[in-house]
PDB file of C-alpha atoms in Angstrom:
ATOM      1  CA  UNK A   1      96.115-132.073 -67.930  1.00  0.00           C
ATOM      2  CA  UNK A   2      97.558-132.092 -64.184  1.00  0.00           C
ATOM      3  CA  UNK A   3      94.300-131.472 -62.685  1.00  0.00           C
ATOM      4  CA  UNK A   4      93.352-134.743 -65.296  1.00  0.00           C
ATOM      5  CA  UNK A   5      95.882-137.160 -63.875  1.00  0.00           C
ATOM      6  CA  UNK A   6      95.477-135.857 -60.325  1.00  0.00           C
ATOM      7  CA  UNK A   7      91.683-137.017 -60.367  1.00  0.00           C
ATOM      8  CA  UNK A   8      93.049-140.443 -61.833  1.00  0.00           C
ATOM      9  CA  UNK A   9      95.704-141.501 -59.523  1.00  0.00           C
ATOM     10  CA  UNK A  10      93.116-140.643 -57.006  1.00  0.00           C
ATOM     11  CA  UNK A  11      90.513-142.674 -58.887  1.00  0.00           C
ATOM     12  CA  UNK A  12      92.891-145.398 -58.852  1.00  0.00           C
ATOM     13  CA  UNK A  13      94.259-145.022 -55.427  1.00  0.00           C
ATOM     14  CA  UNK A  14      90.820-144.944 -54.070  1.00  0.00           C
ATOM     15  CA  UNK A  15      89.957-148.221 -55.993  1.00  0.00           C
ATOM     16  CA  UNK A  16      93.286-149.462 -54.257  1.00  0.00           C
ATOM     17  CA  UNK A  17      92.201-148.813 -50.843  1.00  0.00           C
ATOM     18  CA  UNK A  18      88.802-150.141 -50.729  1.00  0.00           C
ATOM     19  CA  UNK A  19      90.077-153.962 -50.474  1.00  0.00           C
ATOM     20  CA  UNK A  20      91.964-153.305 -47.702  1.00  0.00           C
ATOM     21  CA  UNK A  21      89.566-151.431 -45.785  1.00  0.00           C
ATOM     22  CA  UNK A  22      86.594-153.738 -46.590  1.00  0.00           C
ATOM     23  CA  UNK A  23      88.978-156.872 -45.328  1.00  0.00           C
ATOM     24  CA  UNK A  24      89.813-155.014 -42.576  1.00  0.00           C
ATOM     25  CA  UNK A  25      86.593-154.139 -41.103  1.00  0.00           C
ATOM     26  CA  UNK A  26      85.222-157.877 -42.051  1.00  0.00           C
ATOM     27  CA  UNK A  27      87.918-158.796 -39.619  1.00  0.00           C
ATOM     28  CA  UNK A  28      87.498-156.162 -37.061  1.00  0.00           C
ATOM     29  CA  UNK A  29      90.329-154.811 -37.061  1.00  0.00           C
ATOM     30  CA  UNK A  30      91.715-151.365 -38.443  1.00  0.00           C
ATOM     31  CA  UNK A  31      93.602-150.783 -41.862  1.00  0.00           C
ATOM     32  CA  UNK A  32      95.535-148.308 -41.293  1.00  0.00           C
ATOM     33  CA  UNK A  33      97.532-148.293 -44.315  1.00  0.00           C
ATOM     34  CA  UNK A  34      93.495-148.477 -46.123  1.00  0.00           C
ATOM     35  CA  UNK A  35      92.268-145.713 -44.073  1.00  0.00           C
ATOM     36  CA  UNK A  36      95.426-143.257 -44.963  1.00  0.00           C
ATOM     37  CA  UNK A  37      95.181-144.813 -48.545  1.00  0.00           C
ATOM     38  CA  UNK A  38      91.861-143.258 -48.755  1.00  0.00           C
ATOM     39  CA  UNK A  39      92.214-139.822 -47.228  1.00  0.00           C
ATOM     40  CA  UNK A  40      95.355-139.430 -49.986  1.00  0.00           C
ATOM     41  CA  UNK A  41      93.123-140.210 -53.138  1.00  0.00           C
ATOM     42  CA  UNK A  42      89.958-137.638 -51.455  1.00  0.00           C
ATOM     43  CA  UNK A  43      92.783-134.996 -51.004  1.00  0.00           C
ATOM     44  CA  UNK A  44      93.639-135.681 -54.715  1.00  0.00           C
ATOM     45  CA  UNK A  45      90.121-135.944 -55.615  1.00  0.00           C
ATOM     46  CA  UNK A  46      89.046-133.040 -53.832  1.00  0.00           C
ATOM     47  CA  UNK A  47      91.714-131.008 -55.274  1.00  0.00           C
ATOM     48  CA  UNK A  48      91.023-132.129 -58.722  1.00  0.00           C
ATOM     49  CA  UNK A  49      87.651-131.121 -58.376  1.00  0.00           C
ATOM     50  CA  UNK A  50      88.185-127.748 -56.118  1.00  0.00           C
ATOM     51  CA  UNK A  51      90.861-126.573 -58.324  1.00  0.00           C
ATOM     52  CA  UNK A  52      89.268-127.107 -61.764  1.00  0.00           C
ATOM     53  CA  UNK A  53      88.592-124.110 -63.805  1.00  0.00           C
ATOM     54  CA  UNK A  54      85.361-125.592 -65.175  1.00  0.00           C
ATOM     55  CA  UNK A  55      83.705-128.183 -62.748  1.00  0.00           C
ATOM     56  CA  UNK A  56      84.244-131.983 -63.668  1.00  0.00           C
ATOM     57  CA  UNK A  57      80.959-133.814 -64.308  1.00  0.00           C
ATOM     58  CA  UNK A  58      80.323-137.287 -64.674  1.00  0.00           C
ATOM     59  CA  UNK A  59      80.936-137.586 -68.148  1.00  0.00           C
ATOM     60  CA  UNK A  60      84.010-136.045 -67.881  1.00  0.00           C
ATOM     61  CA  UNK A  61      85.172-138.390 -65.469  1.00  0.00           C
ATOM     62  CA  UNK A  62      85.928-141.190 -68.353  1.00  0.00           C
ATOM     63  CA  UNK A  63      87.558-138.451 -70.787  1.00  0.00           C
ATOM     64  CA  UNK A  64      89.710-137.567 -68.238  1.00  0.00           C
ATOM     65  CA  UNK A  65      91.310-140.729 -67.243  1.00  0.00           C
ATOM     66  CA  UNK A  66      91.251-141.801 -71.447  1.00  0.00           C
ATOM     67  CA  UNK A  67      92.908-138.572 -71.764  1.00  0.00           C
ATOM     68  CA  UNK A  68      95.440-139.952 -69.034  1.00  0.00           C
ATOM     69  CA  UNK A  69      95.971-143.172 -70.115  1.00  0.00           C
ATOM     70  CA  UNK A  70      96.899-141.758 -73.721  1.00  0.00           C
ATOM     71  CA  UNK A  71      98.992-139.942 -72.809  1.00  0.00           C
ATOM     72  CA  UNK A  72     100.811-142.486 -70.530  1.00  0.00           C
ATOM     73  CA  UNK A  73     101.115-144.449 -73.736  1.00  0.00           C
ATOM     74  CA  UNK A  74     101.653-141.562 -76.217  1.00  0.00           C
TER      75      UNK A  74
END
């Protein structure tokens, strides 16, 4: 379950970050709070998927952050 909710709050920081950088380089200028927004969630990413016992695949991906989100709730 940790290596489940490390790949989401990367997931989710990732989807955080691209805003910022994308209005950032339409501006030419430099997000720096983007760009170290992004290196965070492909450490936790790239941990998540290093670190994982059995690799993740793309339908896992969804299970993973359901399994997450339930048991946010639960």
């Amino acid at each position: 379950m940790d290596l489940d909710l490390l790949l989401t709050l990367g997931i989710v920081l990732l989807t955080l970050s691209l805003p910022t950088v994308l209005g950032g380089w339409a501006e030419g200028r430099v997000s720096r709070l983007g760009a170290a927004m992004m290196a965070a969630s492909a450490a936790m990413i790239g941990w998540a998927l290093y670190s994982s016992p059995t690799p993740y695949t793309l339908a896992d991906i969804p299970h993973a952050i359901l399994g997450v989100l339930s048991w946010i709730l639960n």
